Amino acid sequence: MSVTVTSPAKVNLSLSVGPLRADGYHDIATVFHALSLHDTVTVSESDEPGISIDMRVLGVVPVDQDNLAMRAVRALAHHVNRPGNVHVNIIKRIPVAAGLAGGSADAAGALVACNELWQTGLSMSELTDMAATLGSDVAFALRGGTMVGTGRGERLAPVLAATFAPLNWVIAASGAGLSTPEVYRTLDEIREQSGIDADEPEVSIEMMLALRSGVVDDIAAALENDLQKAALKMRPSLARTLQAGIDAGAVGAIVSGSGPSCVFLARDADHSVDLAVELSASGTCDTILRATGPAAGVQLV
Ligand code: C5P
């Protein structure tokens, strides 16, 4: 008996970061946007005790007790009082440590797949609560679509988005990841050094209006990410990647989440193919991927 699910990558269409909290996190206000780029997670009952995991990956993932998918299986097993002897197989397409929430996607996928495997009867809302305890982006990977995230990102509310044609994205990924805690820490340092107090985080009116209209140019103009300056400080070459996308005709260009992936908004599907080719030729990034959004959250296959 096994269960297979797909689980999406995300970009943040906007990411506003507040001051450092006492618990080491930052309050944020973000617009999460799920992408068609996804990992595939299969869980099956195992005769061996404990959880084993097997990944086919592009980069390096820590396959140890701290692996987020393993933590998800363990949390659910504990919650429903099962031994949790499970094998998890993950086919990774989402680049690792890339600012695309690939680890969170795997955790959300493992949660839904085990929930189905064990027929626990837990609701989506109960699973979302459990996801929120595992990491700031896990609840969103479960739900997908386009949503506003507040708190540390785990409190979700749907966006009143227009029903518009899918957005077409080109993703420029880098072989070497960036550590999310370090990127947040670098932002705190930049603010401290320049004497800037962080404001309460908010999603701009421009972004909310753009999402309601669905006009690609308006969405592109409203893209913003407070973590971008920190990611650029840690990886200055990202400025060249962003510029290469703009020079190639991207309507919008932004670092995704804590980076180092840069994402580019194309006018339509044909334009995204041209953009991907030009970016590839620019030699400013390691891997080019194309994706559309918004995509669904975790889906049973
Ligand atoms: O929640 P998650 O495990 O994904 O967060 C990883 C790290 O990123 C946290 O330990 C924290 O340093 C930083 N973070 C933050 N504020 C957030 C989300 C993450 O400071 N809202």
PDB file of C-alpha atoms and ligand atoms in Angstrom:
ATOM      1  CA  MET A   1       0.000   0.000   0.000  1.00  0.00           C
ATOM      2  CA  SER A   2       1.459   3.363  -0.998  1.00  0.00           C
ATOM      3  CA  VAL A   3       0.218   6.910  -1.567  1.00  0.00           C
ATOM      4  CA  THR A   4       1.699   9.457  -3.981  1.00  0.00           C
ATOM      5  CA  VAL A   5       1.157  13.222  -3.930  1.00  0.00           C
ATOM      6  CA  THR A   6       2.574  16.244  -5.712  1.00  0.00           C
ATOM      7  CA  SER A   7       3.545  19.347  -3.758  1.00  0.00           C
ATOM      8  CA  PRO A   8       4.291  22.792  -5.218  1.00  0.00           C
ATOM      9  CA  ALA A   9       7.166  25.277  -5.086  1.00  0.00           C
ATOM     10  CA  LYS A  10       6.295  28.875  -4.219  1.00  0.00           C
ATOM     11  CA  VAL A  11       7.414  32.389  -4.947  1.00  0.00           C
ATOM     12  CA  ASN A  12       6.592  35.401  -2.786  1.00  0.00           C
ATOM     13  CA  LEU A  13       4.995  38.070  -4.981  1.00  0.00           C
ATOM     14  CA  SER A  14       5.643  40.428  -2.099  1.00  0.00           C
ATOM     15  CA  LEU A  15       7.494  39.883   1.160  1.00  0.00           C
ATOM     16  CA  SER A  16       7.492  42.589   3.802  1.00  0.00           C
ATOM     17  CA  VAL A  17       9.612  41.808   6.875  1.00  0.00           C
ATOM     18  CA  GLY A  18       9.043  43.397  10.290  1.00  0.00           C
ATOM     19  CA  PRO A  19      11.464  43.622  13.214  1.00  0.00           C
ATOM     20  CA  LEU A  20      13.151  40.601  14.818  1.00  0.00           C
ATOM     21  CA  ARG A  21      10.857  38.967  17.382  1.00  0.00           C
ATOM     22  CA  ALA A  22      11.920  37.630  20.760  1.00  0.00           C
ATOM     23  CA  ASP A  23      11.553  34.037  19.468  1.00  0.00           C
ATOM     24  CA  GLY A  24      14.086  34.593  16.654  1.00  0.00           C
ATOM     25  CA  TYR A  25      11.469  34.881  13.900  1.00  0.00           C
ATOM     26  CA  HIS A  26      10.227  37.997  12.092  1.00  0.00           C
ATOM     27  CA  ASP A  27       6.625  38.956  11.576  1.00  0.00           C
ATOM     28  CA  ILE A  28       6.033  39.094   7.850  1.00  0.00           C
ATOM     29  CA  ALA A  29       3.243  40.056   5.473  1.00  0.00           C
ATOM     30  CA  THR A  30       3.613  38.185   2.231  1.00  0.00           C
ATOM     31  CA  VAL A  31       1.746  37.101  -0.866  1.00  0.00           C
ATOM     32  CA  PHE A  32       2.523  33.440  -1.453  1.00  0.00           C
ATOM     33  CA  HIS A  33       2.016  32.120  -4.992  1.00  0.00           C
ATOM     34  CA  ALA A  34       2.226  28.368  -5.711  1.00  0.00           C
ATOM     35  CA  LEU A  35       3.951  27.221  -8.903  1.00  0.00           C
ATOM     36  CA  SER A  36       3.374  24.310 -11.268  1.00  0.00           C
ATOM     37  CA  LEU A  37       6.974  23.285 -10.467  1.00  0.00           C
ATOM     38  CA  HIS A  38       6.553  20.486  -7.907  1.00  0.00           C
ATOM     39  CA  ASP A  39       8.120  17.566  -6.070  1.00  0.00           C
ATOM     40  CA  THR A  40       6.501  14.113  -6.014  1.00  0.00           C
ATOM     41  CA  VAL A  41       6.295  12.383  -2.642  1.00  0.00           C
ATOM     42  CA  THR A  42       5.398   8.687  -2.232  1.00  0.00           C
ATOM     43  CA  VAL A  43       4.946   7.080   1.167  1.00  0.00           C
ATOM     44  CA  SER A  44       4.598   3.334   1.741  1.00  0.00           C
ATOM     45  CA  GLU A  45       4.299   1.086   4.785  1.00  0.00           C
ATOM     46  CA  SER A  46       7.647  -0.405   5.679  1.00  0.00           C
ATOM     47  CA  ASP A  47       8.511  -3.694   7.425  1.00  0.00           C
ATOM     48  CA  GLU A  48      11.509  -1.931   8.968  1.00  0.00           C
ATOM     49  CA  PRO A  49      10.918   0.092  12.141  1.00  0.00           C
ATOM     50  CA  GLY A  50      11.137   3.871  11.816  1.00  0.00           C
ATOM     51  CA  ILE A  51      11.133   6.244   8.871  1.00  0.00           C
ATOM     52  CA  SER A  52      13.450   5.849   5.908  1.00  0.00           C
ATOM     53  CA  ILE A  53      13.786   8.353   3.112  1.00  0.00           C
ATOM     54  CA  ASP A  54      15.107   8.253  -0.389  1.00  0.00           C
ATOM     55  CA  MET A  55      15.525  11.288  -2.637  1.00  0.00           C
ATOM     56  CA  ARG A  56      16.492  11.787  -6.213  1.00  0.00           C
ATOM     57  CA  VAL A  57      17.866  15.295  -6.111  1.00  0.00           C
ATOM     58  CA  LEU A  58      19.653  17.987  -8.047  1.00  0.00           C
ATOM     59  CA  GLY A  59      21.420  19.303  -4.971  1.00  0.00           C
ATOM     60  CA  VAL A  60      22.309  18.177  -1.490  1.00  0.00           C
ATOM     61  CA  VAL A  61      19.553  17.607   1.053  1.00  0.00           C
ATOM     62  CA  PRO A  62      20.232  16.582   4.632  1.00  0.00           C
ATOM     63  CA  VAL A  63      18.640  13.141   4.881  1.00  0.00           C
ATOM     64  CA  ASP A  64      18.874  12.894   8.643  1.00  0.00           C
ATOM     65  CA  GLN A  65      16.528  13.161  11.589  1.00  0.00           C
ATOM     66  CA  ASP A  66      16.213  16.885  10.923  1.00  0.00           C
ATOM     67  CA  ASN A  67      14.899  16.395   7.419  1.00  0.00           C
ATOM     68  CA  LEU A  68      11.620  18.307   7.318  1.00  0.00           C
ATOM     69  CA  ALA A  69       9.669  15.512   5.578  1.00  0.00           C
ATOM     70  CA  MET A  70      10.792  13.062   8.270  1.00  0.00           C
ATOM     71  CA  ARG A  71       9.766  15.505  10.975  1.00  0.00           C
ATOM     72  CA  ALA A  72       6.350  15.779   9.315  1.00  0.00           C
ATOM     73  CA  VAL A  73       5.867  11.982   9.312  1.00  0.00           C
ATOM     74  CA  ARG A  74       7.020  11.764  12.926  1.00  0.00           C
ATOM     75  CA  ALA A  75       4.692  14.576  14.043  1.00  0.00           C
ATOM     76  CA  LEU A  76       1.669  12.955  12.392  1.00  0.00           C
ATOM     77  CA  ALA A  77       2.534   9.463  13.683  1.00  0.00           C
ATOM     78  CA  HIS A  78       2.814  10.895  17.187  1.00  0.00           C
ATOM     79  CA  HIS A  79      -0.463  12.807  16.830  1.00  0.00           C
ATOM     80  CA  VAL A  80      -2.452   9.743  15.718  1.00  0.00           C
ATOM     81  CA  ASN A  81      -0.505   7.351  17.930  1.00  0.00           C
ATOM     82  CA  ARG A  82       0.926   5.109  15.214  1.00  0.00           C
ATOM     83  CA  PRO A  83       4.386   3.530  15.054  1.00  0.00           C
ATOM     84  CA  GLY A  84       5.117   5.392  11.792  1.00  0.00           C
ATOM     85  CA  ASN A  85       7.121   2.693  10.018  1.00  0.00           C
ATOM     86  CA  VAL A  86       7.184   4.351   6.660  1.00  0.00           C
ATOM     87  CA  HIS A  87       9.369   4.670   3.597  1.00  0.00           C
ATOM     88  CA  VAL A  88       9.304   8.093   1.929  1.00  0.00           C
ATOM     89  CA  ASN A  89      10.446   8.494  -1.659  1.00  0.00           C
ATOM     90  CA  ILE A  90      10.856  12.035  -2.980  1.00  0.00           C
ATOM     91  CA  ILE A  91      11.438  12.934  -6.593  1.00  0.00           C
ATOM     92  CA  LYS A  92      12.856  16.434  -6.313  1.00  0.00           C
ATOM     93  CA  ARG A  93      12.372  18.930  -9.100  1.00  0.00           C
ATOM     94  CA  ILE A  94      12.344  22.006  -6.876  1.00  0.00           C
ATOM     95  CA  PRO A  95      15.915  23.275  -6.436  1.00  0.00           C
ATOM     96  CA  VAL A  96      17.275  22.907  -2.890  1.00  0.00           C
ATOM     97  CA  ALA A  97      17.879  25.865  -0.501  1.00  0.00           C
ATOM     98  CA  ALA A  98      16.696  28.076  -3.333  1.00  0.00           C
ATOM     99  CA  GLY A  99      14.043  30.314  -1.775  1.00  0.00           C
ATOM    100  CA  LEU A 100      11.329  28.217  -3.445  1.00  0.00           C
ATOM    101  CA  ALA A 101      10.247  26.335  -0.276  1.00  0.00           C
ATOM    102  CA  GLY A 102      11.157  22.900  -1.653  1.00  0.00           C
ATOM    103  CA  GLY A 103      11.762  21.426   1.813  1.00  0.00           C
ATOM    104  CA  SER A 104       8.416  22.773   2.989  1.00  0.00           C
ATOM    105  CA  ALA A 105       6.730  21.257  -0.070  1.00  0.00           C
ATOM    106  CA  ASP A 106       8.168  17.828   0.802  1.00  0.00           C
ATOM    107  CA  ALA A 107       6.998  18.135   4.407  1.00  0.00           C
ATOM    108  CA  ALA A 108       3.486  19.156   3.340  1.00  0.00           C
ATOM    109  CA  GLY A 109       3.436  16.300   0.821  1.00  0.00           C
ATOM    110  CA  ALA A 110       4.584  13.737   3.395  1.00  0.00           C
ATOM    111  CA  LEU A 111       1.915  14.955   5.816  1.00  0.00           C
ATOM    112  CA  VAL A 112      -0.960  14.594   3.348  1.00  0.00           C
ATOM    113  CA  ALA A 113       0.341  11.281   1.962  1.00  0.00           C
ATOM    114  CA  CYS A 114       0.702   9.677   5.423  1.00  0.00           C
ATOM    115  CA  ASN A 115      -2.667  11.054   6.440  1.00  0.00           C
ATOM    116  CA  GLU A 116      -4.150   9.198   3.465  1.00  0.00           C
ATOM    117  CA  LEU A 117      -2.019   6.059   3.971  1.00  0.00           C
ATOM    118  CA  TRP A 118      -3.151   5.732   7.566  1.00  0.00           C
ATOM    119  CA  GLN A 119      -6.735   6.895   6.898  1.00  0.00           C
ATOM    120  CA  THR A 120      -6.531   9.054  10.015  1.00  0.00           C
ATOM    121  CA  GLY A 121      -9.625  11.097   9.164  1.00  0.00           C
ATOM    122  CA  LEU A 122      -7.860  14.371  10.092  1.00  0.00           C
ATOM    123  CA  SER A 123      -9.342  17.383   8.301  1.00  0.00           C
ATOM    124  CA  MET A 124      -7.478  19.815   6.026  1.00  0.00           C
ATOM    125  CA  SER A 125      -7.730  22.388   8.779  1.00  0.00           C
ATOM    126  CA  GLU A 126      -6.135  20.045  11.365  1.00  0.00           C
ATOM    127  CA  LEU A 127      -3.364  19.174   8.900  1.00  0.00           C
ATOM    128  CA  THR A 128      -2.788  22.885   8.199  1.00  0.00           C
ATOM    129  CA  ASP A 129      -2.368  23.520  11.943  1.00  0.00           C
ATOM    130  CA  MET A 130       0.164  20.704  12.160  1.00  0.00           C
ATOM    131  CA  ALA A 131       1.971  21.989   9.056  1.00  0.00           C
ATOM    132  CA  ALA A 132       2.322  25.419  10.672  1.00  0.00           C
ATOM    133  CA  THR A 133       4.277  23.916  13.579  1.00  0.00           C
ATOM    134  CA  LEU A 134       6.812  22.337  11.196  1.00  0.00           C
ATOM    135  CA  GLY A 135       7.948  25.472   9.354  1.00  0.00           C
ATOM    136  CA  SER A 136       6.778  28.895   8.261  1.00  0.00           C
ATOM    137  CA  ASP A 137       6.011  27.875   4.638  1.00  0.00           C
ATOM    138  CA  VAL A 138       4.619  24.352   5.143  1.00  0.00           C
ATOM    139  CA  ALA A 139       0.989  25.377   5.658  1.00  0.00           C
ATOM    140  CA  PHE A 140       1.035  27.313   2.397  1.00  0.00           C
ATOM    141  CA  ALA A 141       2.494  24.382   0.416  1.00  0.00           C
ATOM    142  CA  LEU A 142      -0.470  22.352   1.662  1.00  0.00           C
ATOM    143  CA  ARG A 143      -3.038  24.923   0.510  1.00  0.00           C
ATOM    144  CA  GLY A 144      -1.461  26.395  -2.650  1.00  0.00           C
ATOM    145  CA  GLY A 145      -3.043  29.063  -4.858  1.00  0.00           C
ATOM    146  CA  THR A 146      -2.270  32.710  -4.097  1.00  0.00           C
ATOM    147  CA  MET A 147      -2.611  33.623  -0.411  1.00  0.00           C
ATOM    148  CA  VAL A 148      -1.619  36.316   2.034  1.00  0.00           C
ATOM    149  CA  GLY A 149       0.603  34.967   4.819  1.00  0.00           C
ATOM    150  CA  THR A 150       1.071  36.792   8.128  1.00  0.00           C
ATOM    151  CA  GLY A 151       2.603  35.942  11.494  1.00  0.00           C
ATOM    152  CA  ARG A 152       5.825  34.187  10.546  1.00  0.00           C
ATOM    153  CA  GLY A 153       4.052  33.152   7.328  1.00  0.00           C
ATOM    154  CA  GLU A 154       1.893  30.386   8.764  1.00  0.00           C
ATOM    155  CA  ARG A 155      -1.347  32.394   9.113  1.00  0.00           C
ATOM    156  CA  LEU A 156      -3.052  32.232   5.738  1.00  0.00           C
ATOM    157  CA  ALA A 157      -5.904  34.121   4.138  1.00  0.00           C
ATOM    158  CA  PRO A 158      -7.095  33.795   0.547  1.00  0.00           C
ATOM    159  CA  VAL A 159      -6.469  36.721  -1.792  1.00  0.00           C
ATOM    160  CA  LEU A 160      -9.396  38.195  -3.655  1.00  0.00           C
ATOM    161  CA  ALA A 161      -7.597  37.497  -6.921  1.00  0.00           C
ATOM    162  CA  ALA A 162      -9.222  37.947 -10.298  1.00  0.00           C
ATOM    163  CA  THR A 163      -9.698  34.773 -12.309  1.00  0.00           C
ATOM    164  CA  PHE A 164      -7.000  35.537 -14.808  1.00  0.00           C
ATOM    165  CA  ALA A 165      -4.872  33.509 -17.179  1.00  0.00           C
ATOM    166  CA  PRO A 166      -1.973  31.779 -15.433  1.00  0.00           C
ATOM    167  CA  LEU A 167       1.127  33.862 -14.818  1.00  0.00           C
ATOM    168  CA  ASN A 168       4.205  32.608 -16.682  1.00  0.00           C
ATOM    169  CA  TRP A 169       7.442  32.512 -14.722  1.00  0.00           C
ATOM    170  CA  VAL A 170      11.056  31.816 -15.584  1.00  0.00           C
ATOM    171  CA  ILE A 171      13.182  30.696 -12.632  1.00  0.00           C
ATOM    172  CA  ALA A 172      16.946  31.180 -12.579  1.00  0.00           C
ATOM    173  CA  ALA A 173      18.326  28.817  -9.963  1.00  0.00           C
ATOM    174  CA  SER A 174      21.810  28.654  -8.552  1.00  0.00           C
ATOM    175  CA  GLY A 175      23.763  25.490  -7.711  1.00  0.00           C
ATOM    176  CA  ALA A 176      24.745  26.898  -4.318  1.00  0.00           C
ATOM    177  CA  GLY A 177      21.899  27.663  -1.904  1.00  0.00           C
ATOM    178  CA  LEU A 178      21.542  30.430   0.688  1.00  0.00           C
ATOM    179  CA  SER A 179      20.633  29.777   4.323  1.00  0.00           C
ATOM    180  CA  THR A 180      17.280  31.365   5.217  1.00  0.00           C
ATOM    181  CA  PRO A 181      18.267  32.259   8.831  1.00  0.00           C
ATOM    182  CA  GLU A 182      21.458  33.916   7.526  1.00  0.00           C
ATOM    183  CA  VAL A 183      19.533  35.976   4.975  1.00  0.00           C
ATOM    184  CA  TYR A 184      17.129  37.207   7.686  1.00  0.00           C
ATOM    185  CA  ARG A 185      20.119  37.958   9.947  1.00  0.00           C
ATOM    186  CA  THR A 186      21.813  39.924   7.153  1.00  0.00           C
ATOM    187  CA  LEU A 187      18.661  42.024   6.702  1.00  0.00           C
ATOM    188  CA  ASP A 188      18.676  42.814  10.446  1.00  0.00           C
ATOM    189  CA  GLU A 189      22.353  43.861  10.159  1.00  0.00           C
ATOM    190  CA  ILE A 190      21.692  46.078   7.127  1.00  0.00           C
ATOM    191  CA  ARG A 191      18.870  47.782   9.010  1.00  0.00           C
ATOM    192  CA  GLU A 192      20.947  48.167  12.164  1.00  0.00           C
ATOM    193  CA  GLN A 193      23.908  49.632  10.273  1.00  0.00           C
ATOM    194  CA  SER A 194      21.737  52.147   8.434  1.00  0.00           C
ATOM    195  CA  GLY A 195      19.748  53.056  11.547  1.00  0.00           C
ATOM    196  CA  ILE A 196      16.460  52.011   9.936  1.00  0.00           C
ATOM    197  CA  ASP A 197      13.744  50.670  12.228  1.00  0.00           C
ATOM    198  CA  ALA A 198      11.645  48.043  10.506  1.00  0.00           C
ATOM    199  CA  ASP A 199       8.004  49.045  10.018  1.00  0.00           C
ATOM    200  CA  GLU A 200       5.108  46.739  10.722  1.00  0.00           C
ATOM    201  CA  PRO A 201       4.987  44.437   7.706  1.00  0.00           C
ATOM    202  CA  GLU A 202       2.185  44.923   5.192  1.00  0.00           C
ATOM    203  CA  VAL A 203       1.101  43.894   1.714  1.00  0.00           C
ATOM    204  CA  SER A 204       0.995  47.003  -0.476  1.00  0.00           C
ATOM    205  CA  ILE A 205      -2.255  48.366  -1.857  1.00  0.00           C
ATOM    206  CA  GLU A 206      -0.615  48.231  -5.301  1.00  0.00           C
ATOM    207  CA  MET A 207      -0.160  44.460  -5.005  1.00  0.00           C
ATOM    208  CA  MET A 208      -3.713  43.854  -3.767  1.00  0.00           C
ATOM    209  CA  LEU A 209      -5.131  45.938  -6.629  1.00  0.00           C
ATOM    210  CA  ALA A 210      -2.854  44.225  -9.160  1.00  0.00           C
ATOM    211  CA  LEU A 211      -4.019  40.801  -7.984  1.00  0.00           C
ATOM    212  CA  ARG A 212      -7.637  41.874  -8.314  1.00  0.00           C
ATOM    213  CA  SER A 213      -7.070  43.155 -11.850  1.00  0.00           C
ATOM    214  CA  GLY A 214      -4.816  40.320 -13.036  1.00  0.00           C
ATOM    215  CA  VAL A 215      -2.910  42.748 -15.283  1.00  0.00           C
ATOM    216  CA  VAL A 216       0.599  41.296 -15.739  1.00  0.00           C
ATOM    217  CA  ASP A 217       2.296  44.720 -15.905  1.00  0.00           C
ATOM    218  CA  ASP A 218       0.608  45.807 -12.663  1.00  0.00           C
ATOM    219  CA  ILE A 219       1.611  42.611 -10.863  1.00  0.00           C
ATOM    220  CA  ALA A 220       5.180  43.030 -12.162  1.00  0.00           C
ATOM    221  CA  ALA A 221       5.313  46.642 -10.937  1.00  0.00           C
ATOM    222  CA  ALA A 222       4.106  45.610  -7.466  1.00  0.00           C
ATOM    223  CA  LEU A 223       6.647  42.781  -6.953  1.00  0.00           C
ATOM    224  CA  GLU A 224       8.765  43.533  -3.878  1.00  0.00           C
ATOM    225  CA  ASN A 225      10.902  41.585  -1.440  1.00  0.00           C
ATOM    226  CA  ASP A 226      12.579  43.016   1.683  1.00  0.00           C
ATOM    227  CA  LEU A 227      14.939  40.022   1.757  1.00  0.00           C
ATOM    228  CA  GLN A 228      16.294  40.867  -1.710  1.00  0.00           C
ATOM    229  CA  LYS A 229      18.838  43.411  -0.448  1.00  0.00           C
ATOM    230  CA  ALA A 230      20.128  40.865   2.083  1.00  0.00           C
ATOM    231  CA  ALA A 231      20.368  38.103  -0.551  1.00  0.00           C
ATOM    232  CA  LEU A 232      22.203  40.544  -2.874  1.00  0.00           C
ATOM    233  CA  LYS A 233      24.637  41.457  -0.129  1.00  0.00           C
ATOM    234  CA  MET A 234      25.401  37.786   0.504  1.00  0.00           C
ATOM    235  CA  ARG A 235      25.505  36.905  -3.212  1.00  0.00           C
ATOM    236  CA  PRO A 236      26.350  40.086  -5.220  1.00  0.00           C
ATOM    237  CA  SER A 237      26.313  38.133  -8.522  1.00  0.00           C
ATOM    238  CA  LEU A 238      22.511  37.951  -8.261  1.00  0.00           C
ATOM    239  CA  ALA A 239      22.392  41.579  -9.425  1.00  0.00           C
ATOM    240  CA  ARG A 240      23.770  40.406 -12.787  1.00  0.00           C
ATOM    241  CA  THR A 241      21.183  37.618 -12.988  1.00  0.00           C
ATOM    242  CA  LEU A 242      18.341  40.054 -12.305  1.00  0.00           C
ATOM    243  CA  GLN A 243      19.729  42.530 -14.845  1.00  0.00           C
ATOM    244  CA  ALA A 244      20.120  39.780 -17.467  1.00  0.00           C
ATOM    245  CA  GLY A 245      16.421  38.941 -17.085  1.00  0.00           C
ATOM    246  CA  ILE A 246      15.399  42.591 -17.395  1.00  0.00           C
ATOM    247  CA  ASP A 247      17.659  43.020 -20.446  1.00  0.00           C
ATOM    248  CA  ALA A 248      16.047  39.908 -21.937  1.00  0.00           C
ATOM    249  CA  GLY A 249      12.638  41.591 -21.670  1.00  0.00           C
ATOM    250  CA  ALA A 250      11.197  40.232 -18.410  1.00  0.00           C
ATOM    251  CA  VAL A 251       8.156  42.242 -17.310  1.00  0.00           C
ATOM    252  CA  GLY A 252       9.188  41.797 -13.674  1.00  0.00           C
ATOM    253  CA  ALA A 253      12.266  40.463 -11.875  1.00  0.00           C
ATOM    254  CA  ILE A 254      12.711  39.592  -8.204  1.00  0.00           C
ATOM    255  CA  VAL A 255      14.654  37.363  -5.838  1.00  0.00           C
ATOM    256  CA  SER A 256      12.360  34.580  -4.618  1.00  0.00           C
ATOM    257  CA  GLY A 257      11.943  34.481  -0.834  1.00  0.00           C
ATOM    258  CA  SER A 258      15.370  34.282   0.801  1.00  0.00           C
ATOM    259  CA  GLY A 259      16.980  33.454  -2.562  1.00  0.00           C
ATOM    260  CA  PRO A 260      19.176  32.757  -4.336  1.00  0.00           C
ATOM    261  CA  SER A 261      16.645  31.878  -7.076  1.00  0.00           C
ATOM    262  CA  CYS A 262      15.595  34.839  -9.187  1.00  0.00           C
ATOM    263  CA  VAL A 263      12.170  34.728 -10.789  1.00  0.00           C
ATOM    264  CA  PHE A 264      11.074  36.606 -13.890  1.00  0.00           C
ATOM    265  CA  LEU A 265       7.544  37.344 -14.979  1.00  0.00           C
ATOM    266  CA  ALA A 266       6.898  36.844 -18.691  1.00  0.00           C
ATOM    267  CA  ARG A 267       4.124  38.346 -20.761  1.00  0.00           C
ATOM    268  CA  ASP A 268       2.757  34.944 -21.819  1.00  0.00           C
ATOM    269  CA  ALA A 269       3.856  31.329 -22.394  1.00  0.00           C
ATOM    270  CA  ASP A 270       5.676  32.064 -25.690  1.00  0.00           C
ATOM    271  CA  HIS A 271       7.478  34.992 -24.106  1.00  0.00           C
ATOM    272  CA  SER A 272       8.604  32.770 -21.215  1.00  0.00           C
ATOM    273  CA  VAL A 273      10.261  30.376 -23.703  1.00  0.00           C
ATOM    274  CA  ASP A 274      12.178  33.279 -25.331  1.00  0.00           C
ATOM    275  CA  LEU A 275      13.115  34.654 -21.924  1.00  0.00           C
ATOM    276  CA  ALA A 276      14.378  31.253 -20.744  1.00  0.00           C
ATOM    277  CA  VAL A 277      16.551  30.881 -23.856  1.00  0.00           C
ATOM    278  CA  GLU A 278      18.061  34.362 -23.490  1.00  0.00           C
ATOM    279  CA  LEU A 279      18.702  33.934 -19.782  1.00  0.00           C
ATOM    280  CA  SER A 280      20.344  30.608 -20.407  1.00  0.00           C
ATOM    281  CA  ALA A 281      22.624  32.228 -23.005  1.00  0.00           C
ATOM    282  CA  SER A 282      23.536  35.035 -20.571  1.00  0.00           C
ATOM    283  CA  GLY A 283      25.528  32.587 -18.449  1.00  0.00           C
ATOM    284  CA  THR A 284      24.437  34.305 -15.229  1.00  0.00           C
ATOM    285  CA  CYS A 285      22.737  31.296 -13.621  1.00  0.00           C
ATOM    286  CA  ASP A 286      23.133  27.533 -13.304  1.00  0.00           C
ATOM    287  CA  THR A 287      19.650  26.197 -14.084  1.00  0.00           C
ATOM    288  CA  ILE A 288      16.662  27.697 -15.872  1.00  0.00           C
ATOM    289  CA  LEU A 289      13.152  26.392 -15.194  1.00  0.00           C
ATOM    290  CA  ARG A 290       9.743  27.502 -16.411  1.00  0.00           C
ATOM    291  CA  ALA A 291       6.546  27.351 -14.372  1.00  0.00           C
ATOM    292  CA  THR A 292       3.055  28.792 -14.242  1.00  0.00           C
ATOM    293  CA  GLY A 293       1.081  29.982 -11.239  1.00  0.00           C
ATOM    294  CA  PRO A 294      -1.056  29.913  -9.289  1.00  0.00           C
ATOM    295  CA  ALA A 295      -0.957  26.120  -8.874  1.00  0.00           C
ATOM    296  CA  ALA A 296      -2.854  23.886  -6.471  1.00  0.00           C
ATOM    297  CA  GLY A 297      -1.436  22.837  -3.110  1.00  0.00           C
ATOM    298  CA  VAL A 298      -0.685  19.195  -2.294  1.00  0.00           C
ATOM    299  CA  GLN A 299      -2.584  16.899  -4.673  1.00  0.00           C
ATOM    300  CA  LEU A 300      -3.160  13.148  -4.440  1.00  0.00           C
ATOM    301  CA  VAL A 301      -1.957  11.440  -7.622  1.00  0.00           C
TER     302      VAL A 301
HETATM  303  O1  C5P B   1      10.119  28.449   9.765  1.00  0.00           O
HETATM  304  P1  C5P B   1      11.367  28.023   9.070  1.00  0.00           P
HETATM  305  O2  C5P B   1      11.997  26.826   9.691  1.00  0.00           O
HETATM  306  O3  C5P B   1      11.194  27.894   7.594  1.00  0.00           O
HETATM  307  O4  C5P B   1      12.380  29.230   9.276  1.00  0.00           O
HETATM  308  C1  C5P B   1      13.760  29.088   9.095  1.00  0.00           C
HETATM  309  C2  C5P B   1      14.470  30.276   9.721  1.00  0.00           C
HETATM  310  O5  C5P B   1      14.218  31.450   8.959  1.00  0.00           O
HETATM  311  C3  C5P B   1      14.056  30.607  11.137  1.00  0.00           C
HETATM  312  O6  C5P B   1      14.776  29.860  12.075  1.00  0.00           O
HETATM  313  C4  C5P B   1      14.368  32.089  11.225  1.00  0.00           C
HETATM  314  O7  C5P B   1      15.745  32.304  11.447  1.00  0.00           O
HETATM  315  C5  C5P B   1      14.075  32.580   9.809  1.00  0.00           C
HETATM  316  N1  C5P B   1      12.698  33.118   9.679  1.00  0.00           N
HETATM  317  C6  C5P B   1      12.402  34.343  10.272  1.00  0.00           C
HETATM  318  N2  C5P B   1      11.148  34.849  10.150  1.00  0.00           N
HETATM  319  C7  C5P B   1      10.181  34.194   9.477  1.00  0.00           C
HETATM  320  C8  C5P B   1      10.463  32.953   8.857  1.00  0.00           C
HETATM  321  C9  C5P B   1      11.750  32.447   8.982  1.00  0.00           C
HETATM  322  O8  C5P B   1      13.267  34.969  10.890  1.00  0.00           O
HETATM  323  N3  C5P B   1       8.956  34.730   9.363  1.00  0.00           N
END
